[in-house]
Tab-separated table of C-alpha atoms and ligand atoms in Angstrom:
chain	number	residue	atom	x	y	z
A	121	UNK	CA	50.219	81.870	-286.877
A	122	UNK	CA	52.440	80.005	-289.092
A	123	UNK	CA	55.853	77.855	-287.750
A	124	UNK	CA	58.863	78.991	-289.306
A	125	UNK	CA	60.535	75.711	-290.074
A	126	UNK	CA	63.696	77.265	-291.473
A	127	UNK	CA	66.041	79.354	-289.428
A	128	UNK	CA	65.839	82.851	-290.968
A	129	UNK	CA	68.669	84.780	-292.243
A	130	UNK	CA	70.157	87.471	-290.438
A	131	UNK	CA	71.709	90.276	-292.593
A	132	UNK	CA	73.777	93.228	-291.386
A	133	UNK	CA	75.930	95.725	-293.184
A	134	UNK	CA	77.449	97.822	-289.869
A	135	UNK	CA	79.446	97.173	-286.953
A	136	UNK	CA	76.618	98.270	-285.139
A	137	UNK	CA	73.912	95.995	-287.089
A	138	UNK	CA	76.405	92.839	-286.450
A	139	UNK	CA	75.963	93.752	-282.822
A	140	UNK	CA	72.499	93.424	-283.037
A	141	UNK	CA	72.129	90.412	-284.921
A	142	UNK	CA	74.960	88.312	-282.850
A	143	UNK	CA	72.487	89.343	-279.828
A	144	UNK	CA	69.306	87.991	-281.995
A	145	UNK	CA	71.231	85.177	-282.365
A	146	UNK	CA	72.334	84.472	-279.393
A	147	UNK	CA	69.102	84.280	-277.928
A	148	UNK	CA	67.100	82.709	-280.610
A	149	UNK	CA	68.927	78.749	-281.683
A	150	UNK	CA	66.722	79.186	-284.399
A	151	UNK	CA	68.212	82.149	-286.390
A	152	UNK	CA	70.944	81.525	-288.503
A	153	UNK	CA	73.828	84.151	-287.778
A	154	UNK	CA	74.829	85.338	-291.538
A	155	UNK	CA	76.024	88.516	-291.083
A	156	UNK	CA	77.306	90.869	-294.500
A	157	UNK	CA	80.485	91.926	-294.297
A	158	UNK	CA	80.964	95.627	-293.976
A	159	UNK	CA	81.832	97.509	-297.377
A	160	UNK	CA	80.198	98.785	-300.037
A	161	UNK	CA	80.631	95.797	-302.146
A	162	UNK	CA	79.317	93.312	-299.321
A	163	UNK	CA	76.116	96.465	-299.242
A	164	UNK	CA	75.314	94.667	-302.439
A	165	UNK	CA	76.091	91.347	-301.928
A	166	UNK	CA	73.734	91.642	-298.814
A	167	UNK	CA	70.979	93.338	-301.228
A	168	UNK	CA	70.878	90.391	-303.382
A	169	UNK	CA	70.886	87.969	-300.043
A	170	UNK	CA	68.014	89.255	-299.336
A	171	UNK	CA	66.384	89.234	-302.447
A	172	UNK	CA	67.091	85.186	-303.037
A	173	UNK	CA	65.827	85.012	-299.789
A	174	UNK	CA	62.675	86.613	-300.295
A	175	UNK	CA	62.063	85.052	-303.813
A	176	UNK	CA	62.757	81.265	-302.480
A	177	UNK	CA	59.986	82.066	-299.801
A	178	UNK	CA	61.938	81.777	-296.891
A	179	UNK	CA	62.287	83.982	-293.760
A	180	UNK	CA	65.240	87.017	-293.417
A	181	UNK	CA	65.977	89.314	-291.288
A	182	UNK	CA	67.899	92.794	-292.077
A	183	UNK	CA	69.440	95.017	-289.560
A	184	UNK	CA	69.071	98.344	-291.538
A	185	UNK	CA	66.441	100.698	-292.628
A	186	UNK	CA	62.621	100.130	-293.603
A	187	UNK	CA	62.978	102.345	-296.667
A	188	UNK	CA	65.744	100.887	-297.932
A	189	UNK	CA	64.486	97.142	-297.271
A	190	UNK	CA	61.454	98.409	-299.349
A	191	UNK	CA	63.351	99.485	-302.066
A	192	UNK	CA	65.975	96.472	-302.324
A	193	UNK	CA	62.530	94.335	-302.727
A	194	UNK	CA	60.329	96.656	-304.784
A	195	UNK	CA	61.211	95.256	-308.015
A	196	UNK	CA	60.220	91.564	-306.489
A	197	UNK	CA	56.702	93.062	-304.766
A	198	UNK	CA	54.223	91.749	-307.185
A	199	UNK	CA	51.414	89.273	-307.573
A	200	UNK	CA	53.592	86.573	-305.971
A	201	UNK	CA	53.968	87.940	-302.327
A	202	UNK	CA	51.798	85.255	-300.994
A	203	UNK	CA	54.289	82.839	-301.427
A	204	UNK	CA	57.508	85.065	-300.719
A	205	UNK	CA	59.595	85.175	-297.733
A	206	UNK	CA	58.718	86.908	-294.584
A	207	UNK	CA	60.236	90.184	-294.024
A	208	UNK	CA	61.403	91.734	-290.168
A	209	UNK	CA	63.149	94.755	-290.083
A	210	UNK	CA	65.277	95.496	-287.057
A	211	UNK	CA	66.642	98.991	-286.836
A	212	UNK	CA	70.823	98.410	-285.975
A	213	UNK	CA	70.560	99.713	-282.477
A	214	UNK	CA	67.906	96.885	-281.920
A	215	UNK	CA	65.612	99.292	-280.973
A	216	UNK	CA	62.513	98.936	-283.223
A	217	UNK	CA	61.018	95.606	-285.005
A	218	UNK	CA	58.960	96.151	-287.918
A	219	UNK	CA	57.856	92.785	-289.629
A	220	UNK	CA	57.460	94.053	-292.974
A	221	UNK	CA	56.193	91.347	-295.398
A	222	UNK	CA	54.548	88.395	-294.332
A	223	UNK	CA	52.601	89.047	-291.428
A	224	UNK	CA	50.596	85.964	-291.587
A	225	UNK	CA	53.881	83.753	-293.157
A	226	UNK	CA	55.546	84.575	-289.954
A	227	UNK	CA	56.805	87.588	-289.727
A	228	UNK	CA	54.771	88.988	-287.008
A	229	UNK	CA	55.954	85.875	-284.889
A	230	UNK	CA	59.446	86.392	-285.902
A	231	UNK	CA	59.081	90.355	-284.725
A	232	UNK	CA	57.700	89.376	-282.014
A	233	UNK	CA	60.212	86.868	-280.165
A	234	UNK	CA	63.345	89.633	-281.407
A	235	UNK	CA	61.262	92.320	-280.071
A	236	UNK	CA	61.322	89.986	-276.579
A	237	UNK	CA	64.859	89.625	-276.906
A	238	UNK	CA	65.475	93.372	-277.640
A	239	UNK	CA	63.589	94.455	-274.847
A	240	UNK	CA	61.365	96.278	-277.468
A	241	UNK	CA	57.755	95.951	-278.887
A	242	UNK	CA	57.544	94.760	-282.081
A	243	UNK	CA	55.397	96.923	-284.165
A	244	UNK	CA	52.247	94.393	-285.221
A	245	UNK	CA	49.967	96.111	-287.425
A	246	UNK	CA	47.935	92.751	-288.289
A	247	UNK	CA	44.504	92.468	-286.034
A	248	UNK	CA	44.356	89.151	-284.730
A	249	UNK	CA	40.509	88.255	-284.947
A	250	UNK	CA	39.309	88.026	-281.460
A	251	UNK	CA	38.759	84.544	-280.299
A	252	UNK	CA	36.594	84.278	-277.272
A	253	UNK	CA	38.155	83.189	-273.834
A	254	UNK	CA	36.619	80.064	-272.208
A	255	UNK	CA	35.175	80.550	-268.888
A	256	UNK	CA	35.468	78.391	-265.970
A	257	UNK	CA	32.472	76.930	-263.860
A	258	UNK	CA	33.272	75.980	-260.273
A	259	UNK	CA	30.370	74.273	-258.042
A	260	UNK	CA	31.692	74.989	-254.891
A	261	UNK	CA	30.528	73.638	-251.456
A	262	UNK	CA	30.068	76.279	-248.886
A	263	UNK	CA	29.843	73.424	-245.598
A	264	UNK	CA	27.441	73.979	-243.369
A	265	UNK	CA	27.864	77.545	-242.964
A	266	UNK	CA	30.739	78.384	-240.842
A	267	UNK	CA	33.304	80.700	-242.621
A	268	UNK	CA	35.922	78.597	-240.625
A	269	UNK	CA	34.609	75.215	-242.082
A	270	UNK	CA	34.718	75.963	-245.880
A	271	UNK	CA	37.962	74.756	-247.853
A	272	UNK	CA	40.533	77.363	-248.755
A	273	UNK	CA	40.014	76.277	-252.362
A	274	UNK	CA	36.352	77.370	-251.757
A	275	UNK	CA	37.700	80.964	-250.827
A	276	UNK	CA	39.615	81.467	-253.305
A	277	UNK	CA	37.449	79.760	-256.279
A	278	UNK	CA	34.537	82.883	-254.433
A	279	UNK	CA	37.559	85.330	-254.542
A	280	UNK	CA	37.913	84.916	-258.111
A	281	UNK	CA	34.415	85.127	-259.258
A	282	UNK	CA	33.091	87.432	-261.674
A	283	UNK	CA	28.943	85.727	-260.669
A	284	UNK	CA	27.709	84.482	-258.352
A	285	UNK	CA	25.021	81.717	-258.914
A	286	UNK	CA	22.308	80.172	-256.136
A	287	UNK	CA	19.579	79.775	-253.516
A	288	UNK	CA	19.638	83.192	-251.720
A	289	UNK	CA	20.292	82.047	-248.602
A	290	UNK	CA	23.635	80.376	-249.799
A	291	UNK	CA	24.841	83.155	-251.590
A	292	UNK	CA	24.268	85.218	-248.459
A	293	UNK	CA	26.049	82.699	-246.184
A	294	UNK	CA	29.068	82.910	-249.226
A	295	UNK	CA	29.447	86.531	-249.109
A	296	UNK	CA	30.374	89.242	-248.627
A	297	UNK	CA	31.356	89.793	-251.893
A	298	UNK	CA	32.882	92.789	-253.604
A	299	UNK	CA	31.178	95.509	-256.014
A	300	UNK	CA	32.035	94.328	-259.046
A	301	UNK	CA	30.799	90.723	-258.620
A	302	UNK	CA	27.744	90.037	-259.943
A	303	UNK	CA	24.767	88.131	-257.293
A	304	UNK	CA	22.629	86.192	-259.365
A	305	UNK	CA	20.475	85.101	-256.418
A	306	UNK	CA	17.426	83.086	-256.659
A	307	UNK	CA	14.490	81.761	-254.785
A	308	UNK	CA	13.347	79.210	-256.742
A	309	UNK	CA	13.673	75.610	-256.685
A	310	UNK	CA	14.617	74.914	-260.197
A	311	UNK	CA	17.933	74.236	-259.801
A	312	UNK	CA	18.290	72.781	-263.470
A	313	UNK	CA	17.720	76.705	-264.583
A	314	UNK	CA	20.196	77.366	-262.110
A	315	UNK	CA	22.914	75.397	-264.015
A	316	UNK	CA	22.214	76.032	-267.476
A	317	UNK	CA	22.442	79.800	-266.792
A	318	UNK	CA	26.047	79.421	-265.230
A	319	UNK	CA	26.710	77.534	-268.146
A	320	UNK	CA	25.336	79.722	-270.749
A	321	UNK	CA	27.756	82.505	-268.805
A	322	UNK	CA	30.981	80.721	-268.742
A	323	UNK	CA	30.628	79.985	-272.095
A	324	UNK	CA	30.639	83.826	-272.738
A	325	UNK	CA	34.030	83.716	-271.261
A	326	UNK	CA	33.276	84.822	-267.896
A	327	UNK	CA	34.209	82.963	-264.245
A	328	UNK	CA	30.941	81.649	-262.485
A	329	UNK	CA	30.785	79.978	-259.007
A	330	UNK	CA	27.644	77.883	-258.247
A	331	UNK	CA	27.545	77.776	-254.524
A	332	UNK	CA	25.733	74.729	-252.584
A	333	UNK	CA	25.874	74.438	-248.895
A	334	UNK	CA	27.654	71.361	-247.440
A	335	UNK	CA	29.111	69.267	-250.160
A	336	UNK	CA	27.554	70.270	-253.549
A	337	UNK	CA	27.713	66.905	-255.069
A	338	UNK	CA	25.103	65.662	-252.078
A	339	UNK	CA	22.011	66.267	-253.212
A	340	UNK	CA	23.040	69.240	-254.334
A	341	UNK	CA	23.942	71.663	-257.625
A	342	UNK	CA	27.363	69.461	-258.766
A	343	UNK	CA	24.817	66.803	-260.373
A	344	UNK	CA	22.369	69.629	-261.709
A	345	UNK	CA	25.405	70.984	-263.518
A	346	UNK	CA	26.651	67.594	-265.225
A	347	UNK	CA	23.301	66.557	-266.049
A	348	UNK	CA	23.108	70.010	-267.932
A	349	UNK	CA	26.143	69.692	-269.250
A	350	UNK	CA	25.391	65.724	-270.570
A	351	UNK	CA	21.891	66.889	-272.472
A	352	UNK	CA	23.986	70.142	-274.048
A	353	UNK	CA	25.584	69.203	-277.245
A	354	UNK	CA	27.083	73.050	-277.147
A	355	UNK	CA	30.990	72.980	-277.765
A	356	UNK	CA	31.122	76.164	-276.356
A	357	UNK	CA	29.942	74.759	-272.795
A	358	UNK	CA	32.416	71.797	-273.329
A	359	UNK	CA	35.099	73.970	-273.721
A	360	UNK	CA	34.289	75.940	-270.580
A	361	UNK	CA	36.649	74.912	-267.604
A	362	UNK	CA	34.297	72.987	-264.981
A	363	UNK	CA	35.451	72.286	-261.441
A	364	UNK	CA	33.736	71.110	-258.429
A	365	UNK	CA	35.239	71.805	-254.594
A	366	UNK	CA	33.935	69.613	-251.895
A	367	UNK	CA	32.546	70.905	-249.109
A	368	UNK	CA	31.409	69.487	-245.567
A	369	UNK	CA	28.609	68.221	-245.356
A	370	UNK	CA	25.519	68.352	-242.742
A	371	UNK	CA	25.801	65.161	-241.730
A	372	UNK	CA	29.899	65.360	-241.045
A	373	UNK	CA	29.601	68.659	-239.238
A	374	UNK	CA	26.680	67.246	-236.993
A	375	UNK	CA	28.537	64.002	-236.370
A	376	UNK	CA	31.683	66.248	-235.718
A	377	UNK	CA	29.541	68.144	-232.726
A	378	UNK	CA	28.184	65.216	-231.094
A	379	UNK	CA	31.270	62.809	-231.196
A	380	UNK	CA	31.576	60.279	-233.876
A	381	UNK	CA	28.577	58.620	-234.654
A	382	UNK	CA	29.257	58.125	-238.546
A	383	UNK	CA	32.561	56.079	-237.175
A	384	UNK	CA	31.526	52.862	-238.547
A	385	UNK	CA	29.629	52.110	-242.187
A	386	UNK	CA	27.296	54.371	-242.824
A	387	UNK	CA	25.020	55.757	-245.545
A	388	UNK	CA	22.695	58.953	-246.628
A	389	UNK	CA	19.689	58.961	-247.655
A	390	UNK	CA	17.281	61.717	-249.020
A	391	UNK	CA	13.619	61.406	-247.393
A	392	UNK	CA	12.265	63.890	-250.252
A	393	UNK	CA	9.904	61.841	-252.684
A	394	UNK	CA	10.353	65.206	-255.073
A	395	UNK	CA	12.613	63.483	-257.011
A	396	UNK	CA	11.795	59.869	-256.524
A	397	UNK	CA	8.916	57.578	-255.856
A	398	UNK	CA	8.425	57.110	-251.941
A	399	UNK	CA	8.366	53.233	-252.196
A	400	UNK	CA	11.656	53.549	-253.140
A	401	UNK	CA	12.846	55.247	-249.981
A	402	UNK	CA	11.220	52.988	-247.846
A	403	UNK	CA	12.754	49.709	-249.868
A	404	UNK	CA	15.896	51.892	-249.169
A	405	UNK	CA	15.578	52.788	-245.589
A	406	UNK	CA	14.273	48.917	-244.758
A	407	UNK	CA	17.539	47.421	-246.305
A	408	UNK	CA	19.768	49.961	-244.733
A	409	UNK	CA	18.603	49.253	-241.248
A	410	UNK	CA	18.649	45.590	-242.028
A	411	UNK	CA	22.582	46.029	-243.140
A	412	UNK	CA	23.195	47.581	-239.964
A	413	UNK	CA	23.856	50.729	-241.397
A	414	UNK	CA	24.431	54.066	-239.400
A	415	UNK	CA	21.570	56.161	-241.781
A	416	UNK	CA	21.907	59.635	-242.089
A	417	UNK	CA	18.603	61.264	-243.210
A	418	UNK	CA	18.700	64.490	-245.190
A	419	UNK	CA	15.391	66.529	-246.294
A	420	UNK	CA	13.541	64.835	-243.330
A	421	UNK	CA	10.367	66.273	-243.459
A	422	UNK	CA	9.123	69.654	-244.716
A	423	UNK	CA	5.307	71.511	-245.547
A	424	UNK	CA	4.792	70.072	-248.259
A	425	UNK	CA	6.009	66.457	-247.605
A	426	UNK	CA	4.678	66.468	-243.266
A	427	UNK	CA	4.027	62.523	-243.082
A	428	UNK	CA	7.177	61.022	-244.992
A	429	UNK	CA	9.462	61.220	-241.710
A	430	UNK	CA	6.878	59.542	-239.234
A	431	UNK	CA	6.718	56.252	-241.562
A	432	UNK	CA	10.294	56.593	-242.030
A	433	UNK	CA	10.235	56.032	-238.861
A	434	UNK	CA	8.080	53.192	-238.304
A	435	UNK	CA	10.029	51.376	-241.270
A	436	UNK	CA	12.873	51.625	-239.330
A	437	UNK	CA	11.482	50.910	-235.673
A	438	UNK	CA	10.561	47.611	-237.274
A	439	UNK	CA	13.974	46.364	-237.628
A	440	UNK	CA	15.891	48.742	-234.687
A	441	UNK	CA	15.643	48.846	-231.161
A	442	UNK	CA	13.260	51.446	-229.393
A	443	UNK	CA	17.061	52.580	-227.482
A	444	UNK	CA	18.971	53.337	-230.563
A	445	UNK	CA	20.697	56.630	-230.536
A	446	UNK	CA	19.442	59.530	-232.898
A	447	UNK	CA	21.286	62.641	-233.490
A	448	UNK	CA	18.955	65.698	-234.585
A	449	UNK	CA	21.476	68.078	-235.996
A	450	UNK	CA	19.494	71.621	-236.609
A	451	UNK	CA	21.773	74.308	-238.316
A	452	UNK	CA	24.829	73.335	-237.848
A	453	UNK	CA	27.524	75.506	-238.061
A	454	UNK	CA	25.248	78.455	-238.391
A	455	UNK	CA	24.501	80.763	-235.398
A	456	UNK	CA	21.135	78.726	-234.414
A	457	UNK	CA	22.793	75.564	-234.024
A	458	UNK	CA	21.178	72.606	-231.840
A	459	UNK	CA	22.037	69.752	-231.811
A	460	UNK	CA	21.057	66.787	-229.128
A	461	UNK	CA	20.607	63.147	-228.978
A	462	UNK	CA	17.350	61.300	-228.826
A	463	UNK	CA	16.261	58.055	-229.457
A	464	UNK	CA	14.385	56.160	-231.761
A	465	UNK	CA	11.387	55.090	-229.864
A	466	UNK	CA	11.230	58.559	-228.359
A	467	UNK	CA	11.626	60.773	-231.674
A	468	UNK	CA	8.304	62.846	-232.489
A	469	UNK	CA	8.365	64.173	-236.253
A	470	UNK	CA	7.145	67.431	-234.449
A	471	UNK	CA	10.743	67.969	-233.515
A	472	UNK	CA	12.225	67.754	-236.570
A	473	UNK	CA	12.579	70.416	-239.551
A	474	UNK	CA	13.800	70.730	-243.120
A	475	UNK	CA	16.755	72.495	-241.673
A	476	UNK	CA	17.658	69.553	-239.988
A	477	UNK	CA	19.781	66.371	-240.512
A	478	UNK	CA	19.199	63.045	-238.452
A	479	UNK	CA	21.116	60.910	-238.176
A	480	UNK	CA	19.791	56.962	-236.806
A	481	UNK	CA	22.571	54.980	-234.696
A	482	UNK	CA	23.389	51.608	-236.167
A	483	UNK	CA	22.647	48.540	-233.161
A	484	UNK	CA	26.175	49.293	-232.100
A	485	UNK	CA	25.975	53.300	-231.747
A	486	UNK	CA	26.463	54.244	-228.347
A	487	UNK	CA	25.801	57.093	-226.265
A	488	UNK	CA	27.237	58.617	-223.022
A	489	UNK	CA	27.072	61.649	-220.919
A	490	UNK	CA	30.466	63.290	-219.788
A	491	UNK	CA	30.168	64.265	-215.849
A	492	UNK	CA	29.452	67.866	-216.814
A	493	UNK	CA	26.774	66.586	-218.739
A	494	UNK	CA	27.843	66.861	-222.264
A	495	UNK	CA	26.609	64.077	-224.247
A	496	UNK	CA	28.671	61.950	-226.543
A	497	UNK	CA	27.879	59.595	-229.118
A	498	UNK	CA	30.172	57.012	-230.966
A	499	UNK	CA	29.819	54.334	-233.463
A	500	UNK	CA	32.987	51.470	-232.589
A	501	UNK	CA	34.957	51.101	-235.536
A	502	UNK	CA	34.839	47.271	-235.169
A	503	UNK	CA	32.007	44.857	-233.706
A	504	UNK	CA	31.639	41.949	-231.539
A	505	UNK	CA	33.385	39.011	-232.996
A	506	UNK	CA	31.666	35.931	-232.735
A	507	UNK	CA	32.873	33.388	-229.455
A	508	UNK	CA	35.276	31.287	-231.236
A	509	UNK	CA	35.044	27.409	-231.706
A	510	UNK	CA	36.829	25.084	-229.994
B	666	LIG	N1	24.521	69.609	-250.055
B	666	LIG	C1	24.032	69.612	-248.701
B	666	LIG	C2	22.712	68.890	-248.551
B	666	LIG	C3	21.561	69.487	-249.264
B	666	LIG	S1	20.033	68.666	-248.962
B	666	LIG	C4	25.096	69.006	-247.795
B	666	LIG	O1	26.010	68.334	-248.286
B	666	LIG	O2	25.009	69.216	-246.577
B	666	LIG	C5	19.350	69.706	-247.712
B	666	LIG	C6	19.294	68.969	-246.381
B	666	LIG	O3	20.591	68.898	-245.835
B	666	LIG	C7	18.466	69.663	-245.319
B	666	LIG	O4	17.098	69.311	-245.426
B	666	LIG	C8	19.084	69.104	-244.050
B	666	LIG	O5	18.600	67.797	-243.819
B	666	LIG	C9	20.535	68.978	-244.441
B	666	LIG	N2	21.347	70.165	-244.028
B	666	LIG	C10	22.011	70.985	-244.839
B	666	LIG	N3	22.689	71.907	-244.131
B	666	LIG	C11	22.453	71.648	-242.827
B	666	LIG	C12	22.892	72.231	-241.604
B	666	LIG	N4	23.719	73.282	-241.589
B	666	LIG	N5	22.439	71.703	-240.456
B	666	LIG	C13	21.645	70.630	-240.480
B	666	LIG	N6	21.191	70.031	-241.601
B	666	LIG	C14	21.594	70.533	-242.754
């Protein structure tokens, strides 16, 4: 819709139109109060006001009657319209706005901010061609599964959903959700499939949430999402609002249950050679225990990958002490929860599942049992400074 860079002319020829228009222009600093006197003689001289008006191309509005707008300008209605003035019509009680020439010049804008000032709906006849909406796309982190320890911004981002996008089990653990949200659950691993769909919705206007559990930029759908996003040339999945909420994540909530073990440096690592070459892991795991590093393990073991986590563990028995603490953290947050304290000489693969997240002690991790028999474990925040010189 076209600017109107000219403040339009306001015509009147009654009391009662003069009323109107001081009102129009009182509220709008960009119409120019002009108002006809009343009598017969200023009836005309308004006539041809309008007329110049209209024939220099620029913007008027009359207080008065359609039909007689209509036929003040019928002489001047020929092949030239396109580049005449726009037209509104405001009835002198200000109580209809008809923009009558120059819908697409600016007269249906016009109409429509007097209309908003009147209290009244302009009467728009033009169709606006219907541009489509962009969606949004929110990867949101679910935390370990506890209603209480997702982020309000989670909530609401689910609230607000028109689909619903993930692994089954996460979208159960999200819900319950209402009728008219759409569950696209799935079962599969693919979770680049998983992404491009949400996209391909969004960009059809609509709100998706992907959910992950924990945080969903840990190994998780947030990367699956840009990385769909990077190889898509696709303006229309550009223009789609993307957002990603944190969430907790496994190896928070189990440190969070046990004490503080992640209280000093600390990293994650993914055992899963799915999505990268095992020597790399174990170069990984090797230089993290070497740095001292707390190392929380994620995807320790599962059917298909059964002998990964017991030469994890030898890499890492090779550099640690037999005594170091290590924190199996099954389900957290869920209703199965475990979670106990091992160490690493003592830790049998056998114990350990893909629904579980363990987490080694660095050489200063320690671990206590309260008198009740609770069991702690802490990582200092500082370490043993070295005896100092004299
Ligand atoms: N995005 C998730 C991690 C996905 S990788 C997060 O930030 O937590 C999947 C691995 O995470 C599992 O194999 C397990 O090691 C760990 N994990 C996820 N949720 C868990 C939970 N509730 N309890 C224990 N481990 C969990």
């Amino acid at each position: 819709m076209e600017r109107i860079e000219q403040g339009p002319l306001l015509l009147a020829t009654s009391a009662r139109g003069r009323v109107t228009a001081g009102r129009i222009a009182a509220a709008c600093d960009e119409i120019n109060p002009h108002p006809c006197a009343f009598s017969t003689e200023a009836e005309q001289g308004c006539d041809e006001a309008l007329r110049a008006s209209y024939r220099a191309g620029l913007p008027c509005v009359v207080l008065g009657e359609v039909g007689a707008v209509a036929v003040t300008l019928a002489p001047l209605l020929d092949a030239r319209g396109d580049h005449a003035g726009a037209v509104v019509v405001v009835a002198e009680d200000g109580s209809a706005v008809v923009p009558l020439l120059g819908a697409a010049r600016g007269a249906d804008a016009l109409a429509e901010r007097i209309a908003e000032v009147l209290g009244v709906r302009a009467a728009i006849t033009a169709v606006e061609p219907s541009r489509p909406r962009p969606g949004r796309l929110a990867v949101v982190g679910l935390g370990p599964g506890a209603h209480a320890l997702m982020a309000p911004a989670a909530r609401l981002e689910l609230d607000r959903a028109q689909d619903i996008i993930g692994y089954n089990t996460y979208v159960e653990m999200a819900g319950p959700f209402r009728p008219d949200q759409v569950i696209h659950g799935s079962d599969n691993r693919c979770e680049m499939d998983r992404a491009r769909a949400a996209f391909a919705l969004a960009a059809e206007g609509r709100h998706v949430v992907v959910v992950s559990s924990g945080d969903p930029g840990v190994f998780a759908m947030a990367t699956a999402v840009l990385e769909a996003l990077d190889e898509h040339a696709e303006p229309a999945w550009h223009a789609v609002e993307l957002a990603v909420v944190p969430g907790i994540s496994a190896a928070q909530a189990a440190a969070a249950r046990i004490g503080a073990p992640l209280g000093h440096d600390f990293c994650i690592l993914s055992l899963s050679d799915n999505l990268k070459p095992w020597s790399q892991i174990v170069h990984r795991l090797e230089l993290a225990a070497r740095a001292d590093l707390v190392i929380a393990c994620y995807n320790p073991i599962s059917r298909a990958r059964p002998w990964q986590l017991g030469e994890a563990l030898t890499v890492l028995r090779g550099v640690r002490d037999a005594d170091t603490p290590v924190v199996l953290g099954r389900d957290v947050g869920r209703p199965a929860e475990r979670v106990r304290v091992t160490t690493l000489g003592a830790l049998d693969p056998q114990e350990v599942d893909m629904r579980t997240v363990v987490i080694v002690g660095s050489s200063q991790t320690r671990h206590f049992s309260a008198p009740e028999g609770r069991d702690w474990v802490y990582t200092p925040r500082w370490y043993p400074q070295p005896a100092e010189q004299d």
